[in-house]
Every structure is written in C-alpha cells, then in structure tokens.
C-alpha cells in the first residue's frame, strides 16, 4: 500500500451531491427556485415549532436538512446498472430495496442507492432512485433488438471514472486529488445531452413503444431527471408552488397530512419540453424535443415496521379503490383522509403498537441517573421522563407513489398494463449484488440506540 490518506466516502458523497445540485440548477433553473422555496418553508416551520426543531437536532436531522435530496436516473442494461453500483459504492451508497413498477404500467424495476448507517445518513443522506429498463417488456422483437444494439454501443461512464472506481476498489479509497477528479468524472454520467444518439424516426419508434424506452435508449447517458429537496411542510410548499405558477401535480402522493408524518409524501411539477438535435446523416441534424426532466419535493416521516407498512398499504388501497376511482377523483383527498383515520396518529401509540421504528436516548434526567433508567423497562423509563423515543425517518421510496411520479411525468395519459411480475432475482443478477432489506436497516438503528441505553 502507498500510505495515502483517503477522503471518507461520506465526504465524497457530500461533494458529489453538491456538484449534482449545482449542475441541475444550471440545467433546470426551476429547481433552484424550488430549493429556495423549500428552504423558506422549512425555516418557517422550525421557527413556529421549537419542539420539532429540538427533536431534529437531537436526532441528527437538523444539520442534514438543507443538504438533503434525492435524484433519479434510468439505465438500459445490466452492465450499466452494475457499474453504477460500483460507482455509488465509492460514495458509500448501497442498493436498498426493490421496487417493481411494471404493475403500474412502467416497464422498469428499481432500487435506491443510499447510505445505510446512522452516522453516514446523518452526514448526508443523498439517495438516487435507479431504474433498469425491462427490455423483455418491449413487445416488438425487432425494436427490442434494435434498442439492445444501441445500448450495447454506448458507454455512459468516462474512462477516468472507470479507472478511479477500479482504483478505489483496489486501494480501498481515494486521496484528495483523486476524490476531486472522481466527483468531476462521475458527474459526467448524469449530465443532460441535448444531442440524441438516434435519428428522429428511431426515437419515434421507441417513443411509440413507451416514452420511457425512448428516454433511456436515445441519449448518451442516463441524465439525472430530477433532484428533490426535503420539505417539513409539503402542503405549504405545494401551495407556494402553485402561487408561483409552477405546474404542480394535482395530487400529493403517499399518506395524507397527519400530526405524526409517516413514510413519504411527494409532489412534482411537470416535465419540461426540451429541444433536442437528432442526427440526420452526413453530419446534419434534425430538430425535435423530449420531455424527461422535472422537479419534485418531498416530506419524510416515520419509518414503518412491516406491521405498520402492511396497514399503510391496506389503507392506501382502500382509499384508491373505493368507488374504483384510483387517485384521480376530485374527492381523493377526502377518501384518503377517511381511510387513514384507521392509522394511529400519536407517537406513543405508534410505538407501543409496534407500527414504527424509534431511536431511543437518555433525556437530561436520564443522564443524571443512568442506573435508574437502565433498570426500568423502556416504556416505563419513557413514562418516567428518563428516556426519549424519536421517530426514525424513512429513507426509502414507495412503489405506488413512484409510479404516480413516473406517470405524471410521462404525460399522464400513458396507461399500459404489463403482464409482468416482480422479478427481484433478475434485477439482482443485473445489479451484480443483492439489494439490502430496508426494514433490517431501520431495526438495526433502533436496536443500536436501545443497546446504548444500558
Ligand atoms: C423515478 C420516479 C420515482 C420517486 O421519488 O418516487 C421517484 C423516475 O422518474 O425515474 O423519483
Ligand atoms: Ni423522486
């Protein structure tokens, strides 16, 4: 070994997230506006609710809030996906969860690359929702072969990125200069290219098969299609988006507004139509356009246990299915509220019924008499004011919501039912690794906090 001193993967991730945010703000100015709107809303919420501000401080969430965001990309082949896995690993981001979106008419399956340990999440929880196109869902065999051929000819990574990924794997990290180069090289993979790699007629053929297929196959790389800041009050942020004339989605995805937010609520503004040049032979180009990139905001709440998640899924299905109206009817908000009356909405009950994950710690009184706190059962120690229990924030995604976000940005009209089913094994084979189980990760954070009490 060389005795080099390595930059931590947390540092590399933070720098990369910042570089990505700067790039996306340049590419999609509305994103910058969304960020300042969210910062304002968050500052207001924290000013109005000192108890929340305190809790976020205690739970290591306050400092990360302004940095916090997720992005999304879509790739076309196993080779691309597995190389991405290696690229994200350099930044301490690992595949968590499996999402099958084919059931919602989107021919992809996905995972989220994100940090997994409490300390790394507190540093910077940057996540990237990453989807793999399911080629087998293209019906037309000739088109499928053509798309595969196009994908096989492109390399979405720079030579420098490939070399640095291999170096990091071989040597166990990157030093300062190499980390800086890595961030710059990695960023290239996510950049928007306004020149397509396929002629306009090919683009149209792919587009006719599914707009998403054209998005994945026709370009040099998997452009980042949105970056999402985290707001503490999505209803306020949504109102402000509308007031500023942003074309926000009609319905907020996920659970309804509650006293104790659970999981994830999201809303987006519609994709932009962007000018694209398509190659037309002999070095000439033909003008066209493509819609892919959009803006999104999200509010995150309590991570649910399998029991809580089962209840969530059941209530959501009830709201969506009553009167067969899906999430489109004008009264959807009312139906959603009504259905979720069945979900306890105070932290004590959520905890005592085992619906969510909590992080435990000694209060000031508990620190003053730690032996006393340690002798009591946890609930008794909480009741005695010796132990605090704070909600662990949900770091992942929701398949029904994700499908809603995809749909609204595919023009909303695209309704296609695929007879496919969830295929996690095939996804993991393409990825070259298993995805981690999100429940096990939250349970570990909860368990570690309990272990530290005694
Ligand atoms: C990803 C859509 C899903 C989310 O926040 O649920 C998503 C995409 O459009 O590629 O980002
Ligand atoms: Ni998103």
mmCIF file of N, CA and C in Angstrom, residues 73 75 101 120 151 157 177 188 277 285 308 327 329 338 368 372 383 396 419:
data_model
loop_
_atom_site.group_PDB
_atom_site.id
_atom_site.type_symbol
_atom_site.label_atom_id
_atom_site.label_comp_id
_atom_site.label_asym_id
_atom_site.label_seq_id
_atom_site.Cartn_x
_atom_site.Cartn_y
_atom_site.Cartn_z
ATOM 1 N N UNK A 73 -32.420 8.307 -11.852
ATOM 2 C CA UNK A 73 -31.919 8.017 -13.200
ATOM 3 C C UNK A 73 -32.506 6.694 -13.668
ATOM 4 N N UNK A 75 -31.495 3.432 -16.385
ATOM 5 C CA UNK A 75 -30.483 2.866 -17.270
ATOM 6 C C UNK A 75 -31.047 1.702 -18.066
ATOM 7 N N UNK A 101 -42.177 -1.612 -10.837
ATOM 8 C CA UNK A 101 -43.128 -0.606 -11.320
ATOM 9 C C UNK A 101 -43.915 -1.089 -12.527
ATOM 10 N N UNK A 120 -23.594 7.748 8.730
ATOM 11 C CA UNK A 120 -23.465 8.182 7.332
ATOM 12 C C UNK A 120 -24.719 8.934 6.886
ATOM 13 N N UNK A 151 -27.967 0.348 -27.094
ATOM 14 C CA UNK A 151 -27.443 0.403 -25.718
ATOM 15 C C UNK A 151 -26.065 -0.250 -25.618
ATOM 16 N N UNK A 157 -20.052 5.824 -18.917
ATOM 17 C CA UNK A 157 -19.020 6.245 -17.962
ATOM 18 C C UNK A 157 -17.810 6.772 -18.701
ATOM 19 N N UNK A 177 -6.822 14.460 -4.196
ATOM 20 C CA UNK A 177 -6.812 14.828 -5.623
ATOM 21 C C UNK A 177 -7.673 13.860 -6.434
ATOM 22 N N UNK A 188 -20.211 13.444 -15.038
ATOM 23 C CA UNK A 188 -20.435 13.376 -16.488
ATOM 24 C C UNK A 188 -21.517 12.363 -16.860
ATOM 25 N N UNK A 277 -31.407 17.786 -30.634
ATOM 26 C CA UNK A 277 -30.960 17.622 -32.022
ATOM 27 C C UNK A 277 -30.767 16.136 -32.308
ATOM 28 N N UNK A 285 -28.272 17.584 -38.678
ATOM 29 C CA UNK A 285 -29.129 17.265 -37.540
ATOM 30 C C UNK A 285 -30.550 17.756 -37.793
ATOM 31 N N UNK A 308 -46.597 -1.918 10.386
ATOM 32 C CA UNK A 308 -47.087 -0.591 10.020
ATOM 33 C C UNK A 308 -47.241 -0.453 8.512
ATOM 34 N N UNK A 327 -56.466 7.329 -7.891
ATOM 35 C CA UNK A 327 -56.076 8.532 -7.156
ATOM 36 C C UNK A 327 -56.473 9.773 -7.939
ATOM 37 N N UNK A 329 -59.898 10.923 -8.699
ATOM 38 C CA UNK A 329 -61.150 11.620 -8.419
ATOM 39 C C UNK A 329 -60.933 12.895 -7.626
ATOM 40 N N UNK A 338 -60.134 9.790 5.130
ATOM 41 C CA UNK A 338 -61.079 8.887 5.779
ATOM 42 C C UNK A 338 -60.429 7.526 6.020
ATOM 43 N N UNK A 368 -28.813 12.081 34.250
ATOM 44 C CA UNK A 368 -28.489 12.371 35.643
ATOM 45 C C UNK A 368 -28.572 11.102 36.503
ATOM 46 N N UNK A 372 -30.774 4.276 37.137
ATOM 47 C CA UNK A 372 -32.223 4.181 37.286
ATOM 48 C C UNK A 372 -32.879 3.895 35.934
ATOM 49 N N UNK A 383 -42.044 6.822 30.273
ATOM 50 C CA UNK A 383 -43.111 7.429 31.081
ATOM 51 C C UNK A 383 -42.520 8.235 32.235
ATOM 52 N N UNK A 396 -36.438 5.678 2.366
ATOM 53 C CA UNK A 396 -36.628 4.943 1.113
ATOM 54 C C UNK A 396 -37.774 5.516 0.280
ATOM 55 N N UNK A 419 -48.159 -7.570 -18.221
ATOM 56 C CA UNK A 419 -48.498 -8.828 -17.556
ATOM 57 C C UNK A 419 -47.286 -9.351 -16.774
#
